[in-house]
Short mmCIF file of C-alpha atoms and ligand atoms in Angstrom, two decimals:
data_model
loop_
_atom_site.label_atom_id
_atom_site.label_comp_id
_atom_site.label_asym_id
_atom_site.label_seq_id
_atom_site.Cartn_x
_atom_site.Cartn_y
_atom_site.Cartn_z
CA UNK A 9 -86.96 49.32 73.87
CA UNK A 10 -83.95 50.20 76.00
CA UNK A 11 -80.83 51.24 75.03
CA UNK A 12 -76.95 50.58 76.29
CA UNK A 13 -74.37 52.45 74.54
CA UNK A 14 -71.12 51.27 75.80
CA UNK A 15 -67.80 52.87 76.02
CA UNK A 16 -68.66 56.17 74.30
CA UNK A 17 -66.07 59.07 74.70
CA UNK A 18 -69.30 61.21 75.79
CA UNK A 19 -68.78 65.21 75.67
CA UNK A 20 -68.96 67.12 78.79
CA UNK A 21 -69.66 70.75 77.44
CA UNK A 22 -69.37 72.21 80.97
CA UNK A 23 -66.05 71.11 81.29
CA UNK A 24 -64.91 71.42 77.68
CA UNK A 25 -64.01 67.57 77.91
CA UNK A 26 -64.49 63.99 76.50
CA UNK A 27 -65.05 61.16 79.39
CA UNK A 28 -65.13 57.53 78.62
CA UNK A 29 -68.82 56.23 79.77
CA UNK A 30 -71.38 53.64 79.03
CA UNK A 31 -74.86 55.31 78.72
CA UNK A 32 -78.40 53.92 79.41
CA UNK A 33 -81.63 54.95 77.82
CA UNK A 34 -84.46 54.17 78.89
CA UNK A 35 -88.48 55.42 78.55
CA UNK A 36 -86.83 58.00 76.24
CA UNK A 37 -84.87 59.61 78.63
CA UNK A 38 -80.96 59.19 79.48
CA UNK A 39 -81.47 57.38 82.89
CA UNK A 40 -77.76 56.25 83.63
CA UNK A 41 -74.50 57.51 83.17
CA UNK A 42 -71.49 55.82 84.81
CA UNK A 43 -67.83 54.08 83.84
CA UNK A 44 -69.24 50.35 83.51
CA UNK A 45 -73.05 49.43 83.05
CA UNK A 46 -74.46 46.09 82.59
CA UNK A 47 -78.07 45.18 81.65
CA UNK A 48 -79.42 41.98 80.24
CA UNK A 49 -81.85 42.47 77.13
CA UNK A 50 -81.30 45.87 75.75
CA UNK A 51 -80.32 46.94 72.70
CA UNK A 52 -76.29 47.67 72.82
CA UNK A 53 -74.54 50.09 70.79
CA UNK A 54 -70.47 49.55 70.87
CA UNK A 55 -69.32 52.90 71.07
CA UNK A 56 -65.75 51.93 71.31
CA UNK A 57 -63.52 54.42 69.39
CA UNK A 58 -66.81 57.03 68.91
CA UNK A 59 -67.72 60.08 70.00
CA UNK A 60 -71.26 60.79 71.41
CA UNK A 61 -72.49 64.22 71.08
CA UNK A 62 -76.17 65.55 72.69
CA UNK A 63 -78.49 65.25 69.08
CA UNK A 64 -77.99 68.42 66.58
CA UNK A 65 -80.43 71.19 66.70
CA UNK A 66 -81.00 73.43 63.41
CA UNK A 67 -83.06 76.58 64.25
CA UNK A 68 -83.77 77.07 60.46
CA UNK A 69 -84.44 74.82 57.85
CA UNK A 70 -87.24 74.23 55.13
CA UNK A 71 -89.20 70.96 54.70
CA UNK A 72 -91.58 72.21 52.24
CA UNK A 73 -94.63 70.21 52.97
CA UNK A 74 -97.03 70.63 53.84
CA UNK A 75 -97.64 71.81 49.67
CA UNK A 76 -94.06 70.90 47.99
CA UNK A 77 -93.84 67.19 48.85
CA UNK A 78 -92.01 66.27 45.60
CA UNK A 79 -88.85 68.50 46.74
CA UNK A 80 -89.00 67.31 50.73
CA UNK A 81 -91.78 65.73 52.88
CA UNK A 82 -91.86 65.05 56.80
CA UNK A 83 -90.59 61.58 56.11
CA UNK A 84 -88.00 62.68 53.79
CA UNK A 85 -86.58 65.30 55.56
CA UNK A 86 -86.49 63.59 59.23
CA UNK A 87 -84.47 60.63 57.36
CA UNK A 88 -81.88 63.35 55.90
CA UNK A 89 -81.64 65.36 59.42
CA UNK A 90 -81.04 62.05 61.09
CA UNK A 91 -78.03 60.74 58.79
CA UNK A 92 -76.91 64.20 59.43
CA UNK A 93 -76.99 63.79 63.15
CA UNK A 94 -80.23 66.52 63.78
CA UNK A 95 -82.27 65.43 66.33
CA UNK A 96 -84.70 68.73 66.60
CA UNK A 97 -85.28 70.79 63.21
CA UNK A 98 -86.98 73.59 62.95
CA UNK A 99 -88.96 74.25 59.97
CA UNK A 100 -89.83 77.57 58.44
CA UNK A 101 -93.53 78.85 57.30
CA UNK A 102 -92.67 80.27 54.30
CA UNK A 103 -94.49 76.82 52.40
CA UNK A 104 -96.57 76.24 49.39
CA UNK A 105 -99.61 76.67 51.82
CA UNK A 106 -98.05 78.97 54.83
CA UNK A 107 -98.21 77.88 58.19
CA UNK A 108 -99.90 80.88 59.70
CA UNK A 109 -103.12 79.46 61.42
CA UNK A 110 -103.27 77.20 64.82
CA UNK A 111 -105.31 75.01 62.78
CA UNK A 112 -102.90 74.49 60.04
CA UNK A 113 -99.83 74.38 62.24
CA UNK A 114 -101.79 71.73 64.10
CA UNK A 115 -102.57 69.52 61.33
CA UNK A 116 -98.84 69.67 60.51
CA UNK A 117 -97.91 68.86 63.77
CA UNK A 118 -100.49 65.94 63.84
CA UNK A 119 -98.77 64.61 60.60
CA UNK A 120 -95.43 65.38 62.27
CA UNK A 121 -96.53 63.04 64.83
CA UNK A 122 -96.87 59.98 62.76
CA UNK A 123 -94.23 60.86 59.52
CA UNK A 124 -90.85 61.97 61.56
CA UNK A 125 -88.79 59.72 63.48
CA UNK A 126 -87.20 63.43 64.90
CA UNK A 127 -88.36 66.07 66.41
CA UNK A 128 -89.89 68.52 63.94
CA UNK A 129 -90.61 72.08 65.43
CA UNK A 130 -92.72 74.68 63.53
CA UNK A 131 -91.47 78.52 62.94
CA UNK A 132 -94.96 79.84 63.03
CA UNK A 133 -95.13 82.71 60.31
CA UNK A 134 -94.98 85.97 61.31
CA UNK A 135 -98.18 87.56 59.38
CA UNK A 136 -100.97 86.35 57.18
CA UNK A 137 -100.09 84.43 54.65
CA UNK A 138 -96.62 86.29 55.27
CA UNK A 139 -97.91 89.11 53.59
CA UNK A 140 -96.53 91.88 55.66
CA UNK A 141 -99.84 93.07 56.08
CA UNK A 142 -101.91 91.49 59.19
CA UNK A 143 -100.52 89.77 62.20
CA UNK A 144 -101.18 86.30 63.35
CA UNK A 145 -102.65 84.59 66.35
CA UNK A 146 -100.03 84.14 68.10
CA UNK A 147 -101.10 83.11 71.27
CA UNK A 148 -103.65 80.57 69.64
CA UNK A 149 -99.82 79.87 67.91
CA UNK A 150 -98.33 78.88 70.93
CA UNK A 151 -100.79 77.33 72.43
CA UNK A 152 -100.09 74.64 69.77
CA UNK A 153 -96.46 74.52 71.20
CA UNK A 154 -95.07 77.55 68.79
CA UNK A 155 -92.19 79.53 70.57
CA UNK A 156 -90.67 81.26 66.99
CA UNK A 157 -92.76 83.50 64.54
CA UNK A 158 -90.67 84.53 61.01
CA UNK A 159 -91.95 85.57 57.95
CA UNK A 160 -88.40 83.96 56.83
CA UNK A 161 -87.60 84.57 53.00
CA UNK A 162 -89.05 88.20 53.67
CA UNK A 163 -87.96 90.89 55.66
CA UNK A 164 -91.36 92.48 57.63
CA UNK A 165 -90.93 96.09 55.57
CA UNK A 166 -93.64 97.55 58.08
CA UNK A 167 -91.56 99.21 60.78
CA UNK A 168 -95.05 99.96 62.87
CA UNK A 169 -96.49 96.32 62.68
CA UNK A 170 -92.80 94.58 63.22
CA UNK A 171 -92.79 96.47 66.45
CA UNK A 172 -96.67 95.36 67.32
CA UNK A 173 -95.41 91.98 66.51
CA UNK A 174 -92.17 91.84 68.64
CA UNK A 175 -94.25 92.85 71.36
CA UNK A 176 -97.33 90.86 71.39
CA UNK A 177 -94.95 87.92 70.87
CA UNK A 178 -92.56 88.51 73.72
CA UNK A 179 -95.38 89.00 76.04
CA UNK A 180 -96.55 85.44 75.26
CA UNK A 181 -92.40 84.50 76.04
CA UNK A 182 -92.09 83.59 72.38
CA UNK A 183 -89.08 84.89 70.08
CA UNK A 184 -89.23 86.65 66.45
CA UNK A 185 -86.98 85.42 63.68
CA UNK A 186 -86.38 87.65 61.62
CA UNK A 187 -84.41 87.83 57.75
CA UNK A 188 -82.66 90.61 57.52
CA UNK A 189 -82.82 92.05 54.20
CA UNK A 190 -84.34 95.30 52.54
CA UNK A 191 -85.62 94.04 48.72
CA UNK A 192 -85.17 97.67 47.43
CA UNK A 193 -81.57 96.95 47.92
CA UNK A 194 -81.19 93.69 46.60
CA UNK A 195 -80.90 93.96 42.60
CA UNK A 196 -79.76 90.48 42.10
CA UNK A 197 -78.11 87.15 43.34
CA UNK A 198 -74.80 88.85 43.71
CA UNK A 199 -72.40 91.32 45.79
CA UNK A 200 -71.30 94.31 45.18
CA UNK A 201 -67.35 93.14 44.11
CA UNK A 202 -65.58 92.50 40.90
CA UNK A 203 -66.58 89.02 40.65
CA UNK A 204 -70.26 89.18 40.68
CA UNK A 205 -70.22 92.59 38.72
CA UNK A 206 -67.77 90.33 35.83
CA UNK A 207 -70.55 87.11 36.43
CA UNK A 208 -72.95 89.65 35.00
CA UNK A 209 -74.64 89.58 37.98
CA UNK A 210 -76.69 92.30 39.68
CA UNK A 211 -75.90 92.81 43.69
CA UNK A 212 -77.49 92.66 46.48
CA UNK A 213 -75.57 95.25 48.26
CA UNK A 214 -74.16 94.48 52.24
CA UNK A 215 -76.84 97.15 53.66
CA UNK A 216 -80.01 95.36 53.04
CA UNK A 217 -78.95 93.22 55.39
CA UNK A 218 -77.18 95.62 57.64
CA UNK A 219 -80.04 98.12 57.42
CA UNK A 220 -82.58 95.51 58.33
CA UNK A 221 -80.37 94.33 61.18
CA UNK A 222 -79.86 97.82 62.17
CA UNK A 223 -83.58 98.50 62.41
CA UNK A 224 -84.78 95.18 64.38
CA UNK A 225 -82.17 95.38 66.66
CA UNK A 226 -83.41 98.87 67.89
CA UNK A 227 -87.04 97.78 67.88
CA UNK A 228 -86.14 94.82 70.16
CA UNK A 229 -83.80 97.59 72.50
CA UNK A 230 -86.39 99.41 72.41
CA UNK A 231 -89.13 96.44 73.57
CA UNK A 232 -86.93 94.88 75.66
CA UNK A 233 -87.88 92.35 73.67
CA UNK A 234 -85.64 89.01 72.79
CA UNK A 235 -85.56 88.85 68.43
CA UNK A 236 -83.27 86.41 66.49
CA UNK A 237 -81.50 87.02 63.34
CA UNK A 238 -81.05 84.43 60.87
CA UNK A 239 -78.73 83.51 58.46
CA UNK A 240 -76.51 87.11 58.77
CA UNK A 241 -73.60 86.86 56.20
CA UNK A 242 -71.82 90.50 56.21
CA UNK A 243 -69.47 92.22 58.79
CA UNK A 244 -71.53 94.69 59.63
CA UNK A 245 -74.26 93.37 60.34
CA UNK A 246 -71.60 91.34 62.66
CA UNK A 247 -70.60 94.38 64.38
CA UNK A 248 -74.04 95.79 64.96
CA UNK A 249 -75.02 92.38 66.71
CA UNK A 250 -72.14 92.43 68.77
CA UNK A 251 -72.62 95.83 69.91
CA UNK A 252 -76.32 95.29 70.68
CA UNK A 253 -75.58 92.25 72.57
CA UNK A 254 -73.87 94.45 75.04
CA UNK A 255 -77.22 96.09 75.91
CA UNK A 256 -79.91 93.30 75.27
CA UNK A 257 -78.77 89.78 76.34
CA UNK A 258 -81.91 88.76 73.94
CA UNK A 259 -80.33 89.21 70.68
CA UNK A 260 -79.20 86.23 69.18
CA UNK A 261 -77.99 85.21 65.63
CA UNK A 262 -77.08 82.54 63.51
CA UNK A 263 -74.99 81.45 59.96
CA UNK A 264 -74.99 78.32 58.08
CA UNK A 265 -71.82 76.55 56.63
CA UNK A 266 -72.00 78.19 53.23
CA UNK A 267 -71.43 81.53 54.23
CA UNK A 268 -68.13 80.30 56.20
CA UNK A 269 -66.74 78.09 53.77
CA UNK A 270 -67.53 79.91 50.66
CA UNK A 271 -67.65 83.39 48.83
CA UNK A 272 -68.86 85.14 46.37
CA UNK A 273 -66.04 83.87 44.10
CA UNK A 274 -67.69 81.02 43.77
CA UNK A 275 -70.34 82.40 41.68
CA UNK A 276 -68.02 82.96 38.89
CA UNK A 277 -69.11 79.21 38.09
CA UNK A 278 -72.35 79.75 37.32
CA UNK A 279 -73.45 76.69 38.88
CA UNK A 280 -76.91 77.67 40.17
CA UNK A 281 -76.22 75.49 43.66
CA UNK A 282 -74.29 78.22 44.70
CA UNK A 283 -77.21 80.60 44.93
CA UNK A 284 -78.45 81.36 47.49
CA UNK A 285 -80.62 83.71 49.59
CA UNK A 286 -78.66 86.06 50.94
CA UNK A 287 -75.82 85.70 48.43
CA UNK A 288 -72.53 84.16 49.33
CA UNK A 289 -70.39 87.13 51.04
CA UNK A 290 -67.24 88.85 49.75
CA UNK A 291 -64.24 87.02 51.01
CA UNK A 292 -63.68 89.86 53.44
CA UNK A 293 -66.94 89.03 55.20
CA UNK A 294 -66.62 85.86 55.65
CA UNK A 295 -63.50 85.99 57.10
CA UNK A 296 -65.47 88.51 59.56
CA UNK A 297 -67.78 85.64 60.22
CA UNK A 298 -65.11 83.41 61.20
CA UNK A 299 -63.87 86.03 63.62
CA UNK A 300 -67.37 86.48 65.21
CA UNK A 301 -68.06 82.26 65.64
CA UNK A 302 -65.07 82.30 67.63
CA UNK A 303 -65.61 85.47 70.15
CA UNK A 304 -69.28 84.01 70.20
CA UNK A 305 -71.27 87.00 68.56
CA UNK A 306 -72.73 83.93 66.24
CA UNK A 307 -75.15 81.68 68.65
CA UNK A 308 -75.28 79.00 65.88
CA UNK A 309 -74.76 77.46 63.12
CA UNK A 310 -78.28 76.60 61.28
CA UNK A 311 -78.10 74.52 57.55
CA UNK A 312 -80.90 76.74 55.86
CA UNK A 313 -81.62 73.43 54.12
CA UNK A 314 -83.75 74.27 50.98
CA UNK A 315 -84.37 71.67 49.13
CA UNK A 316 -85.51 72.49 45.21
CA UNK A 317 -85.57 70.06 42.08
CA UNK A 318 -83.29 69.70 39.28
CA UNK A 319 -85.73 72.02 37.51
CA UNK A 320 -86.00 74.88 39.54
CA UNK A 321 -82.06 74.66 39.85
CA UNK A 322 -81.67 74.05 35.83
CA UNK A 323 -81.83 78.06 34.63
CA UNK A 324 -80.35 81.07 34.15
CA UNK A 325 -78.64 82.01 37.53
CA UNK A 326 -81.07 85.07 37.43
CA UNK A 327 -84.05 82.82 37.39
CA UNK A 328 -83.09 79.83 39.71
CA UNK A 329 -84.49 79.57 42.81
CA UNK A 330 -82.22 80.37 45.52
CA UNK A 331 -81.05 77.41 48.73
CA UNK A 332 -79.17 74.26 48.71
CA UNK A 333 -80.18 71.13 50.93
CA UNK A 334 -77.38 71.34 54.18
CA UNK A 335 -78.97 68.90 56.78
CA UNK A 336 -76.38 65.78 55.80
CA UNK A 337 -73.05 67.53 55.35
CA UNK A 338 -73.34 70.52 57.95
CA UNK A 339 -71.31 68.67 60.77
CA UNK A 340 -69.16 66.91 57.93
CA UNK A 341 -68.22 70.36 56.63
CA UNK A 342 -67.45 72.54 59.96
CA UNK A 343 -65.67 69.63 61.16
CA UNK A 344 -63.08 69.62 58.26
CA UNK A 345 -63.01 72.82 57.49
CA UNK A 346 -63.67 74.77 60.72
CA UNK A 347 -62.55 72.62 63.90
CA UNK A 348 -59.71 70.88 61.87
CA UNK A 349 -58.29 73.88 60.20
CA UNK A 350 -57.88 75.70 63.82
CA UNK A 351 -61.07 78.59 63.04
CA UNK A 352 -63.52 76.98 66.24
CA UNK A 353 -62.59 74.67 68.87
CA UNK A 354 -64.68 71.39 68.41
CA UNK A 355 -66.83 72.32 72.00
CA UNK A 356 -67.84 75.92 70.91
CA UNK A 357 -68.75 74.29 67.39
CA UNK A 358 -71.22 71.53 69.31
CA UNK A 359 -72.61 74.33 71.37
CA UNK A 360 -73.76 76.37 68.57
CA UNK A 361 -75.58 73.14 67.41
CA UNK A 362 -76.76 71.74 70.61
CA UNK A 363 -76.90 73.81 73.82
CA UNK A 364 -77.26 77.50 72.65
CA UNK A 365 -80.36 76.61 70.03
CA UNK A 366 -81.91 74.58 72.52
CA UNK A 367 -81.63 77.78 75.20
CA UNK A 368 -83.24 79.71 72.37
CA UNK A 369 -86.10 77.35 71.65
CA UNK A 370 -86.77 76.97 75.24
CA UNK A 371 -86.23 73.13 75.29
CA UNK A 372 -85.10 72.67 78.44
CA UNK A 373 -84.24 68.91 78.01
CA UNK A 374 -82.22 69.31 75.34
CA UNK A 375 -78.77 70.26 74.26
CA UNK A 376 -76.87 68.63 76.97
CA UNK A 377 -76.12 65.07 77.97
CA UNK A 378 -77.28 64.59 81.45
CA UNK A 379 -79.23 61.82 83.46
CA UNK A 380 -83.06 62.83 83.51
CA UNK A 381 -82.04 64.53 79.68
CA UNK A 382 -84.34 63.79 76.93
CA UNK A 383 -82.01 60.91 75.13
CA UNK A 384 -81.52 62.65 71.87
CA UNK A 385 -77.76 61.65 70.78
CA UNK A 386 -75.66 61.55 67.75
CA UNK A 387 -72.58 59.03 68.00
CA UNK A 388 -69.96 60.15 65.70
CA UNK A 389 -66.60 58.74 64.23
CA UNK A 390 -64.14 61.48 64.28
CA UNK A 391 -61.74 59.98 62.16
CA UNK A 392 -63.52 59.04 59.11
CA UNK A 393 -63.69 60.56 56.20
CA UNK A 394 -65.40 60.50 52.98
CA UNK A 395 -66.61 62.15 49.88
CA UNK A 396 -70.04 63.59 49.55
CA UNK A 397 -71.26 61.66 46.71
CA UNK A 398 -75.09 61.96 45.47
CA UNK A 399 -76.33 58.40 46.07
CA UNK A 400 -76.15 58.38 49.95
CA UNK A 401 -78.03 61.70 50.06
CA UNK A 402 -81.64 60.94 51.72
CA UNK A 403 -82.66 64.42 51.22
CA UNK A 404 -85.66 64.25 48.29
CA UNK A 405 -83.25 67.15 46.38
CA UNK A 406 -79.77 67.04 45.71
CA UNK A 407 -79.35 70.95 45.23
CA UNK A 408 -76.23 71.25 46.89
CA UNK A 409 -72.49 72.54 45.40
CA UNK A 410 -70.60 70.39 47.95
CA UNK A 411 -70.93 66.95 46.11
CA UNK A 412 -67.73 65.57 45.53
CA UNK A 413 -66.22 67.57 49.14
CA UNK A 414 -64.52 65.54 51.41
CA UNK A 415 -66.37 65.53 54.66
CA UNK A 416 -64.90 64.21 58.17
CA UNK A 417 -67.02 62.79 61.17
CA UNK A 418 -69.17 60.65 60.01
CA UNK A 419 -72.50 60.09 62.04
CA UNK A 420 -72.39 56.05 63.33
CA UNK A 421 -76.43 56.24 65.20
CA UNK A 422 -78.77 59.47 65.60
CA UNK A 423 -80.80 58.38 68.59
CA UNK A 424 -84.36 60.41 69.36
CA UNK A 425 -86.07 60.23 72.18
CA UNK A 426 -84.20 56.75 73.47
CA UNK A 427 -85.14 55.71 69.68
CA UNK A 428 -82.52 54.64 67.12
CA UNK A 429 -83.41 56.67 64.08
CA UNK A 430 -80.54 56.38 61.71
CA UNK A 431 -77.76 53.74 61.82
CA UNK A 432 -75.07 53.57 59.37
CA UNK A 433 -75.46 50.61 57.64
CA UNK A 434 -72.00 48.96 57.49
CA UNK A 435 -72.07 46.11 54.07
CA UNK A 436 -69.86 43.19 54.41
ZN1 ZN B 25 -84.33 83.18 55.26
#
């Protein structure tokens, strides 16, 4: 069915503004934009008062099917991304049964097809069975629609096969993902500071990420090649990005909301939602993340959303596994706490969520809203806010420390594809 969403203050990320315009959908595309439109029989959304954003992109999250379907399954996870306002996800291979074959990627795919009301996108993984050992097919990969390899949760230790890899995938035109982080140097969920070290926790010192930054980022100067760095939580790994950029317009990072908002103080809690992989940065570093969103060193912000059970969360912090779910209270969060408190403008914050991912992935209908635009859309309330409270969270998990965090912006309709996939349901 069509769709009419009237008087939406619709964001123009050219010209860094808001305009006041009515917007028709139709056949899944955004076919109309203009000051007054009037059709007979579609389906209207009053916009009045709203704000309508092109849909959210995350470059890195975790859906854990196919194999872990009692922490997050297709369905599960495109209901959660939607409240959230995601549109496109991309989903990492590091699963119970690793996506590292065209065949399996395509069966996922195929279930994709008929599960999510969103766009699910596979990160295909990097080597067999992401054992660091033997590379993939990746142009069988890609031929299922693949365009980013990762072995994410691992670092590829094999300097020799890591540059094989970056090559053979850039000539195909697709991009490696890598997690930056040398084991040998990580002793433990914590950083090398006073508060881990009086937690009783081991650290996992700033270099293993630095070191493993340090080392891709010459491979790919070296290639030529394009390579993206996930999830980078230290200053220098920061500065080395920023400096590299200078030289190879293909290096591209992101960080997710927990490493801006919190810091390795936290961890004094013990609450095993804080954990996660790498570990929250010293206050010093995050401020240095801060600094790099705004001079645009950071491409964008991705959730990480790991989903685990009660179980896995209920142990020692030592033996928990490491993530929290991020796909429902990622815009919530960096709209409070970022835009509002003055760290990002509120257009730099939507491009590293809409635009700049979808230049990455290569979807060139995406990011943007524009007539002839794939009609992906989030329409937001600005003004409202709310606590994060457990029972509206769709995600199958609830590991996350921000319950009981007040949020602001919440997300009114997620539209996919000209298809209303999540609308706030208002009780009376
Ligand atoms: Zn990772």
């Amino acid at each position: 069915m069509n769709l009419l969403i009237k008087n939406a203050s619709v964001i123009d990320l050219e010209n860094r503004e808001f305009i006041k315009r009515d917007v028709f959908v139709e056949g899944g595309r955004i076919s109309r934009i203009s000051e007054k439109i009037d059709i007979k029989n579609v389906k209207v959304i009053n916009a009045r008062g709203k704000h309508l954003f092109p849909g959210f992109i995350d470059i890195h999250s975790h859906i854990r099917e196919p194999g872990r379907q009692d922490k997050e399954d297709i369905i599960s996870a495109s209901h959660s991304a939607a409240k959230g306002g995601f549109t496109t996800i991309v989903t990492m291979p590091n699963t119970e049964i690793p996506l590292d074959t065209p065949e399996k990627i395509r069966a996922f795919m195929e279930k994709c097809k008929i599960d999510s009301s969103i766009n699910i996108l596979v990160c295909g993984a990097l080597t067999r069975a992401r054992e660091g050992r033997q590379l993939c097919e990746y142009g069988l990969i890609m031929k299922e629609g693949v365009r980013m390899f990762s072995d994410d949760g691992d670092w590829l230790k094999d300097t020799g096969l890591m540059l094989l890899a970056l090559n053979y995938i850039n000539s195909f035109g697709g991009t490696v993902m890598s997690h930056c982080e040398d084991k040998f140097l990580c002793w433990g969920p914590g950083r090398d500071d006073s508060a881990s070290f009086s937690a009783g926790l081991l650290p996992s010192f700033e270099i293993s990420e630095s070191i493993a930054v340090l080392r891709d980022v010459e491979l790919a100067n070296y290639l030529k090649a394009k390579i993206h760095l996930t999830h980078l939580s230290t200053s220098r790994s920061i500065e080395i990005v920023e400096e590299a950029k200078r030289r190879n317009r293909g290096i591209t990072c992101d960080t997710c909301p927990h490493y801006l908002l919190l810091d390795s103080e936290y961890l004094e809690r013990y609450d095993t939602n804080f954990k996660v992989n790498p570990p929250l940065p010293k206050r010093e570093d995050r401020l240095s993340l801060l600094r790099a969103l705004t001079k645009g060193v950071i491409d964008c912000i991705s959730t990480d959303h790991a989903p685990h059970t009660q179980e896995e969360k209920e142990h020692s912090f030592i033996d928990a596994l490491s993530g929290m779910i991020g796909f429902e209270t990622l815009f919530g969060l960096c709209y409070k706490y970022l835009v509002e408190k003055g760290e990002i403008d509120l257009f730099s914050f939507i491009e590293k969520i809409t635009v700049n991912p979808a230049q990455i992935l290569q979807l060139h209908q995406k990011g943007v809203i524009k007539e002839g635009f794939d009609a992906d859309l989030v329409l937001i309330d600005l003004g409202e806010e709310f606590l994060y409270s457990a029972d509206e969270i769709l995600s199958k998990s609830h590991n996350t420390p921000f319950l009981g965090w007040k949020l602001k912006g919440r997300v009114k309709a997620t539209v996919c594809r000209g298809r209303v996939v999540y609308e706030e349901r208002v009780s009376s």
